[in-house]
Amino acid sequence: MLRHLDAAHDRFGLSTPFRISRGVKTAADVVTVTIRQGETAGRGEAVPYARYGETIDDTLAAIRAIAPRIAAGATRADLAALLPAGAARNAVDCALWDLEARLAGTSVAALAGIAGPVALPSAITIGLDTPDAMARAAAKVAHVPLLKIKVDRTDPAAQIAAVRAAAPAPRLIVDPNESWTIETLAALAPYLSGWRIDLLEQPLPAGEDGALAGFDGPVPVCADESLHTAADLDALAGRYDVVNIKLDKTGGLTEALALANAARAKGFGLMIGCMVCSSLGIAPAMLLGAEAAFVDLDGPLWLGEDRPGGVIDRNGMLSPPAPGFWGDAA
């Protein structure tokens, strides 16, 4: 039976601005893919990211260009030859997983041979701001198990110290989003253990992370922008301890599962992350969370209004979407 692919741009306004070192976001612009076969439809979502040269229009064009191949029956296994790793492939891959599970009357977890989604301790992000404002934001969520702090090069010591003072209990991830130099990292290294930082995420620009080779810091360092697919892992050895898997980078759940297995085999710890997106972008990623040391899937929590039936956060524990939302035949 022929399939029909539809791709659309959806926008979700944020409840509060999301600030990181490279800019401010006030809305989540996503691409939603729906693939129909008869009366059954599968959905996927992706966030085109300017950091990787992606735009909404280019992503939509790439997806629509392969629509005839999808209509003729192209499978997830065919996608790597049709689209590069990135947002476009992610949306299509996740829609095909969803469709396949619904047609088979089962779940994506069962098809993949992995455990189903469960509630996970997921990071609550403290956006970049003045140290005082970051402290106020942290104080409101000081009871959660895991916080992620967005910092830059202006005064990261004050930013981190303010959050830690306001939230003494949670585990902490610090994310400079490529804004530091090796000199900044070396200067701050003696203080990181005192602040009880659990993970430092992508401190240096991806093109400069060779400086991390041989760097003996006090906390594990995680690759984010430096990692996209399993092909990148060998170059990260000796530089990073943990890798951040995001489906918008890998090009979907299919490659993300392969990357997770390859990363574990090479001795890397796992972090599962996301862009600012709706729960449709989070549902597939939650299938990877149980095997990860760090989970950062709070993208939908920034939205003024999520898709109906999406994930729910209760005190830093993220519960999966309602049955039938994505990835099962309920």
Short mmCIF file of C-alpha atoms in Angstrom, two decimals:
data_model
loop_
_atom_site.label_atom_id
_atom_site.label_comp_id
_atom_site.label_asym_id
_atom_site.label_seq_id
_atom_site.Cartn_x
_atom_site.Cartn_y
_atom_site.Cartn_z
CA MET A 1 0.00 0.00 0.00
CA LEU A 2 1.29 3.46 -0.85
CA ARG A 3 2.22 5.87 1.90
CA HIS A 4 1.67 9.61 2.05
CA LEU A 5 4.21 11.90 3.74
CA ASP A 6 3.30 15.34 5.02
CA ALA A 7 5.83 17.79 6.51
CA ALA A 8 4.90 21.02 8.25
CA HIS A 9 6.44 23.84 10.28
CA ASP A 10 4.97 24.16 13.77
CA ARG A 11 5.80 26.87 16.28
CA PHE A 12 5.43 26.65 20.06
CA GLY A 13 5.85 29.83 22.07
CA LEU A 14 8.01 29.56 25.19
CA SER A 15 6.71 30.45 28.63
CA THR A 16 9.98 32.28 29.33
CA PRO A 17 13.00 33.10 27.13
CA PHE A 18 15.64 30.38 26.84
CA ARG A 19 19.14 31.89 26.97
CA ILE A 20 22.44 30.18 26.21
CA SER A 21 25.85 31.53 25.28
CA ARG A 22 25.02 31.81 21.57
CA GLY A 23 21.63 33.51 21.80
CA VAL A 24 18.08 33.72 23.10
CA LYS A 25 15.09 31.64 22.00
CA THR A 26 11.49 32.73 22.53
CA ALA A 27 9.78 30.00 20.50
CA ALA A 28 10.44 26.41 19.48
CA ASP A 29 10.29 26.08 15.71
CA VAL A 30 9.93 22.43 14.75
CA VAL A 31 9.26 20.32 11.68
CA THR A 32 6.49 17.76 12.11
CA VAL A 33 6.36 14.78 9.76
CA THR A 34 3.28 12.57 9.40
CA ILE A 35 3.43 9.39 7.31
CA ARG A 36 0.10 7.73 6.55
CA GLN A 37 -0.53 4.23 5.31
CA GLY A 38 -4.22 3.61 4.89
CA GLU A 39 -5.92 4.69 8.09
CA THR A 40 -2.76 4.49 10.17
CA ALA A 41 -0.37 7.41 10.74
CA GLY A 42 3.04 7.74 12.34
CA ARG A 43 4.53 11.04 13.52
CA GLY A 44 7.99 12.44 14.10
CA GLU A 45 9.41 15.82 15.04
CA ALA A 46 12.74 17.56 14.58
CA VAL A 47 14.35 20.89 15.38
CA PRO A 48 16.50 22.35 12.59
CA TYR A 49 19.48 23.94 14.31
CA ALA A 50 21.33 26.96 12.93
CA ARG A 51 24.55 25.85 14.67
CA TYR A 52 24.62 22.96 12.20
CA GLY A 53 23.59 25.03 9.18
CA GLU A 54 19.97 23.89 9.25
CA THR A 55 16.85 25.98 8.60
CA ILE A 56 13.14 25.18 8.65
CA ASP A 57 12.83 25.75 4.89
CA ASP A 58 15.84 23.62 3.97
CA THR A 59 14.68 20.82 6.26
CA LEU A 60 11.18 20.84 4.79
CA ALA A 61 12.61 20.81 1.27
CA ALA A 62 14.87 17.86 2.04
CA ILE A 63 12.02 15.87 3.53
CA ARG A 64 9.63 16.64 0.69
CA ALA A 65 12.28 15.66 -1.85
CA ILE A 66 12.28 12.08 -0.56
CA ALA A 67 8.48 11.85 -0.19
CA PRO A 68 8.17 9.75 -3.39
CA ARG A 69 10.68 7.26 -1.99
CA ILE A 70 8.76 7.01 1.26
CA ALA A 71 5.51 6.61 -0.67
CA ALA A 72 7.07 3.73 -2.59
CA GLY A 73 8.04 1.94 0.61
CA ALA A 74 11.50 3.16 1.64
CA THR A 75 12.30 1.93 5.13
CA ARG A 76 14.30 3.26 8.07
CA ALA A 77 17.26 1.24 6.78
CA ASP A 78 17.11 3.22 3.53
CA LEU A 79 17.18 6.65 5.15
CA ALA A 80 20.94 6.89 5.64
CA ALA A 81 21.34 6.82 1.87
CA LEU A 82 18.55 9.35 1.35
CA LEU A 83 19.30 12.00 3.99
CA PRO A 84 22.36 13.03 6.00
CA ALA A 85 22.35 12.79 9.78
CA GLY A 86 20.42 15.74 11.15
CA ALA A 87 16.96 17.15 11.71
CA ALA A 88 15.33 16.07 8.44
CA ARG A 89 16.29 12.43 8.84
CA ASN A 90 15.28 12.49 12.50
CA ALA A 91 11.70 13.56 11.79
CA VAL A 92 11.25 10.94 9.07
CA ASP A 93 12.97 8.16 11.00
CA CYS A 94 10.83 8.69 14.10
CA ALA A 95 7.65 8.88 12.01
CA LEU A 96 8.54 5.56 10.38
CA TRP A 97 9.19 3.94 13.77
CA ASP A 98 5.81 5.17 15.00
CA LEU A 99 4.01 3.99 11.87
CA GLU A 100 5.69 0.59 11.95
CA ALA A 101 4.71 0.01 15.57
CA ARG A 102 1.11 1.01 14.99
CA LEU A 103 0.78 -1.17 11.90
CA ALA A 104 2.22 -4.12 13.81
CA GLY A 105 -0.01 -3.53 16.83
CA THR A 106 2.98 -3.29 19.13
CA SER A 107 5.43 -0.70 20.49
CA VAL A 108 8.64 0.84 19.22
CA ALA A 109 10.38 -0.50 22.32
CA ALA A 110 9.32 -4.03 21.42
CA LEU A 111 10.41 -3.58 17.81
CA ALA A 112 13.81 -2.31 18.97
CA GLY A 113 14.20 -5.03 21.59
CA ILE A 114 14.60 -2.58 24.46
CA ALA A 115 12.70 -1.72 27.62
CA GLY A 116 9.71 0.57 27.38
CA PRO A 117 9.84 4.18 28.57
CA VAL A 118 9.77 4.86 32.31
CA ALA A 119 9.84 7.95 34.49
CA LEU A 120 13.36 9.38 34.58
CA PRO A 121 15.20 12.02 36.62
CA SER A 122 15.69 14.64 33.90
CA ALA A 123 17.67 17.86 34.23
CA ILE A 124 15.88 21.12 34.85
CA THR A 125 17.77 23.83 32.98
CA ILE A 126 18.77 27.15 34.52
CA GLY A 127 19.12 29.51 31.57
CA LEU A 128 21.94 32.00 31.19
CA ASP A 129 21.31 35.26 33.08
CA THR A 130 22.88 37.39 35.79
CA PRO A 131 24.14 35.38 38.77
CA ASP A 132 21.36 36.81 40.96
CA ALA A 133 18.65 35.88 38.46
CA MET A 134 20.11 32.40 38.02
CA ALA A 135 20.16 31.95 41.80
CA ARG A 136 16.49 32.92 42.02
CA ALA A 137 15.61 30.45 39.29
CA ALA A 138 17.63 27.70 40.97
CA ALA A 139 16.04 28.31 44.36
CA LYS A 140 12.62 27.50 42.87
CA VAL A 141 13.79 24.03 41.79
CA ALA A 142 16.35 23.31 44.50
CA HIS A 143 14.46 20.12 45.41
CA VAL A 144 14.89 18.35 42.04
CA PRO A 145 17.54 15.63 41.55
CA LEU A 146 19.42 17.21 38.61
CA LEU A 147 20.04 20.76 37.40
CA LYS A 148 21.78 21.97 34.25
CA ILE A 149 23.38 25.41 34.30
CA LYS A 150 23.88 27.40 31.09
CA VAL A 151 26.96 29.62 31.38
CA ASP A 152 29.18 31.70 29.12
CA ARG A 153 32.62 33.36 29.31
CA THR A 154 31.58 36.57 31.04
CA ASP A 155 31.65 35.34 34.65
CA PRO A 156 31.05 31.59 34.84
CA ALA A 157 32.48 31.31 38.33
CA ALA A 158 29.87 33.71 39.70
CA GLN A 159 27.10 32.03 37.70
CA ILE A 160 27.95 28.54 38.94
CA ALA A 161 28.60 29.61 42.53
CA ALA A 162 25.26 31.45 42.68
CA VAL A 163 23.31 28.42 41.47
CA ARG A 164 25.12 26.03 43.77
CA ALA A 165 24.51 28.27 46.79
CA ALA A 166 20.79 28.48 45.95
CA ALA A 167 20.48 24.75 45.20
CA PRO A 168 22.93 22.82 47.39
CA ALA A 169 21.41 19.36 46.91
CA PRO A 170 20.94 18.54 43.18
CA ARG A 171 23.53 16.99 40.91
CA LEU A 172 24.85 19.67 38.54
CA ILE A 173 25.69 19.75 34.85
CA VAL A 174 27.50 22.88 33.63
CA ASP A 175 27.07 23.69 29.93
CA PRO A 176 29.10 26.55 28.40
CA ASN A 177 27.85 25.68 24.86
CA GLU A 178 31.35 25.93 23.34
CA SER A 179 31.98 29.39 24.83
CA TRP A 180 35.11 28.67 26.88
CA THR A 181 38.77 28.50 25.94
CA ILE A 182 41.20 25.96 27.34
CA GLU A 183 42.58 28.79 29.47
CA THR A 184 39.12 29.42 30.95
CA LEU A 185 38.74 25.74 31.70
CA ALA A 186 42.16 25.51 33.32
CA ALA A 187 41.44 28.54 35.50
CA LEU A 188 38.10 27.15 36.68
CA ALA A 189 39.19 23.53 37.08
CA PRO A 190 40.34 23.87 40.72
CA TYR A 191 36.88 25.13 41.69
CA LEU A 192 34.71 22.59 39.87
CA SER A 193 35.06 19.85 42.46
CA GLY A 194 34.34 22.31 45.26
CA TRP A 195 31.09 23.23 43.54
CA ARG A 196 30.37 19.50 43.25
CA ILE A 197 29.91 19.59 39.50
CA ASP A 198 28.96 16.17 38.14
CA LEU A 199 29.49 16.87 34.43
CA LEU A 200 30.98 19.59 32.23
CA GLU A 201 29.34 19.66 28.82
CA GLN A 202 31.19 20.83 25.67
CA PRO A 203 33.29 23.60 27.23
CA LEU A 204 35.34 24.31 24.07
CA PRO A 205 34.28 24.87 20.47
CA ALA A 206 34.06 21.60 18.57
CA GLY A 207 36.86 22.64 16.25
CA GLU A 208 39.18 23.36 19.18
CA ASP A 209 38.54 20.37 21.41
CA GLY A 210 41.90 18.85 20.55
CA ALA A 211 43.12 20.95 23.47
CA LEU A 212 41.28 18.57 25.78
CA ALA A 213 43.63 15.71 24.88
CA GLY A 214 45.61 14.98 28.01
CA PHE A 215 43.70 17.52 30.09
CA ASP A 216 43.29 16.04 33.56
CA GLY A 217 40.30 17.83 35.00
CA PRO A 218 38.42 17.14 38.22
CA VAL A 219 35.05 16.30 36.60
CA PRO A 220 33.97 14.24 33.57
CA VAL A 221 33.71 16.16 30.29
CA CYS A 222 30.87 15.49 27.86
CA ALA A 223 30.88 15.92 24.07
CA ASP A 224 27.79 17.55 22.61
CA GLU A 225 28.49 19.65 19.51
CA SER A 226 31.54 17.46 18.82
CA LEU A 227 29.39 14.31 18.50
CA HIS A 228 26.78 13.49 15.90
CA THR A 229 27.00 9.81 14.93
CA ALA A 230 28.99 6.70 15.79
CA ALA A 231 31.55 7.69 13.15
CA ASP A 232 32.69 10.53 15.44
CA LEU A 233 33.53 8.39 18.46
CA ASP A 234 37.13 7.49 17.67
CA ALA A 235 38.10 11.17 17.42
CA LEU A 236 36.66 11.83 20.88
CA ALA A 237 38.77 9.24 22.70
CA GLY A 238 41.15 10.86 25.18
CA ARG A 239 39.21 14.12 25.03
CA TYR A 240 35.81 13.26 26.48
CA ASP A 241 34.44 10.87 29.07
CA VAL A 242 30.73 11.11 28.20
CA VAL A 243 28.81 11.69 24.96
CA ASN A 244 25.50 13.55 24.61
CA ILE A 245 23.18 11.74 22.20
CA LYS A 246 20.51 13.90 20.60
CA LEU A 247 18.23 12.52 17.92
CA ASP A 248 18.38 15.77 15.97
CA LYS A 249 22.12 15.21 15.60
CA THR A 250 22.10 11.47 14.94
CA GLY A 251 19.29 11.67 12.42
CA GLY A 252 16.75 9.70 14.41
CA LEU A 253 16.26 6.85 16.83
CA THR A 254 17.79 4.26 14.49
CA GLU A 255 21.25 5.84 14.54
CA ALA A 256 20.87 6.91 18.18
CA LEU A 257 20.47 3.28 19.24
CA ALA A 258 23.53 2.29 17.22
CA LEU A 259 25.51 5.22 18.65
CA ALA A 260 24.56 4.32 22.23
CA ASN A 261 25.76 0.75 21.75
CA ALA A 262 29.00 1.84 20.08
CA ALA A 263 29.70 4.47 22.73
CA ARG A 264 29.25 2.01 25.58
CA ALA A 265 31.52 -0.48 23.83
CA LYS A 266 34.24 2.17 23.62
CA GLY A 267 33.93 3.08 27.29
CA PHE A 268 32.03 6.35 27.05
CA GLY A 269 29.32 7.26 29.52
CA LEU A 270 25.97 8.31 28.07
CA MET A 271 23.94 11.48 28.29
CA ILE A 272 20.61 11.79 26.47
CA GLY A 273 19.76 15.34 25.46
CA CYS A 274 17.37 17.35 23.32
CA MET A 275 16.68 20.66 21.67
CA VAL A 276 13.86 22.92 22.85
CA CYS A 277 10.97 21.00 21.33
CA SER A 278 7.59 19.48 22.03
CA SER A 279 6.94 16.09 23.60
CA LEU A 280 6.82 14.54 20.14
CA GLY A 281 10.57 15.12 19.94
CA ILE A 282 11.12 13.76 23.45
CA ALA A 283 9.12 10.52 23.32
CA PRO A 284 11.66 8.62 21.15
CA ALA A 285 14.60 9.92 23.20
CA MET A 286 13.05 8.62 26.42
CA LEU A 287 13.64 5.08 25.17
CA LEU A 288 17.38 5.70 25.58
CA GLY A 289 17.18 7.32 28.99
CA ALA A 290 17.22 4.22 31.19
CA GLU A 291 20.77 3.40 30.05
CA ALA A 292 22.13 6.93 30.50
CA ALA A 293 24.01 8.39 33.45
CA PHE A 294 22.55 11.83 32.65
CA VAL A 295 19.17 12.66 31.11
CA ASP A 296 18.39 16.17 29.85
CA LEU A 297 14.98 16.06 28.19
CA ASP A 298 13.26 19.13 29.58
CA GLY A 299 12.70 20.80 26.19
CA PRO A 300 8.88 20.66 26.39
CA LEU A 301 8.91 22.19 29.88
CA TRP A 302 9.89 25.52 28.32
CA LEU A 303 6.78 25.64 26.14
CA GLY A 304 3.78 27.76 26.94
CA GLU A 305 1.66 24.87 25.67
CA ASP A 306 2.84 21.40 24.67
CA ARG A 307 1.12 18.89 22.39
CA PRO A 308 -1.82 17.20 24.18
CA GLY A 309 -0.87 14.02 26.00
CA GLY A 310 2.81 14.88 26.25
CA VAL A 311 5.40 14.27 28.95
CA ILE A 312 4.79 15.40 32.53
CA ASP A 313 7.40 16.66 34.99
CA ARG A 314 6.89 16.10 38.70
CA ASN A 315 9.70 17.48 40.84
CA GLY A 316 12.37 16.68 38.29
CA MET A 317 11.03 13.24 37.36
CA LEU A 318 9.89 13.12 33.74
CA SER A 319 7.03 10.72 32.97
CA PRO A 320 6.46 9.37 29.44
CA PRO A 321 3.61 10.67 27.27
CA ALA A 322 0.14 9.21 27.47
CA PRO A 323 -0.46 5.81 25.82
CA GLY A 324 -0.90 6.18 22.08
CA PHE A 325 0.92 9.53 21.92
CA TRP A 326 3.94 8.10 20.07
CA GLY A 327 5.50 4.69 19.57
CA ASP A 328 2.69 2.34 20.56
CA ALA A 329 -0.58 1.08 19.19
CA ALA A 330 -2.67 2.03 22.23
#
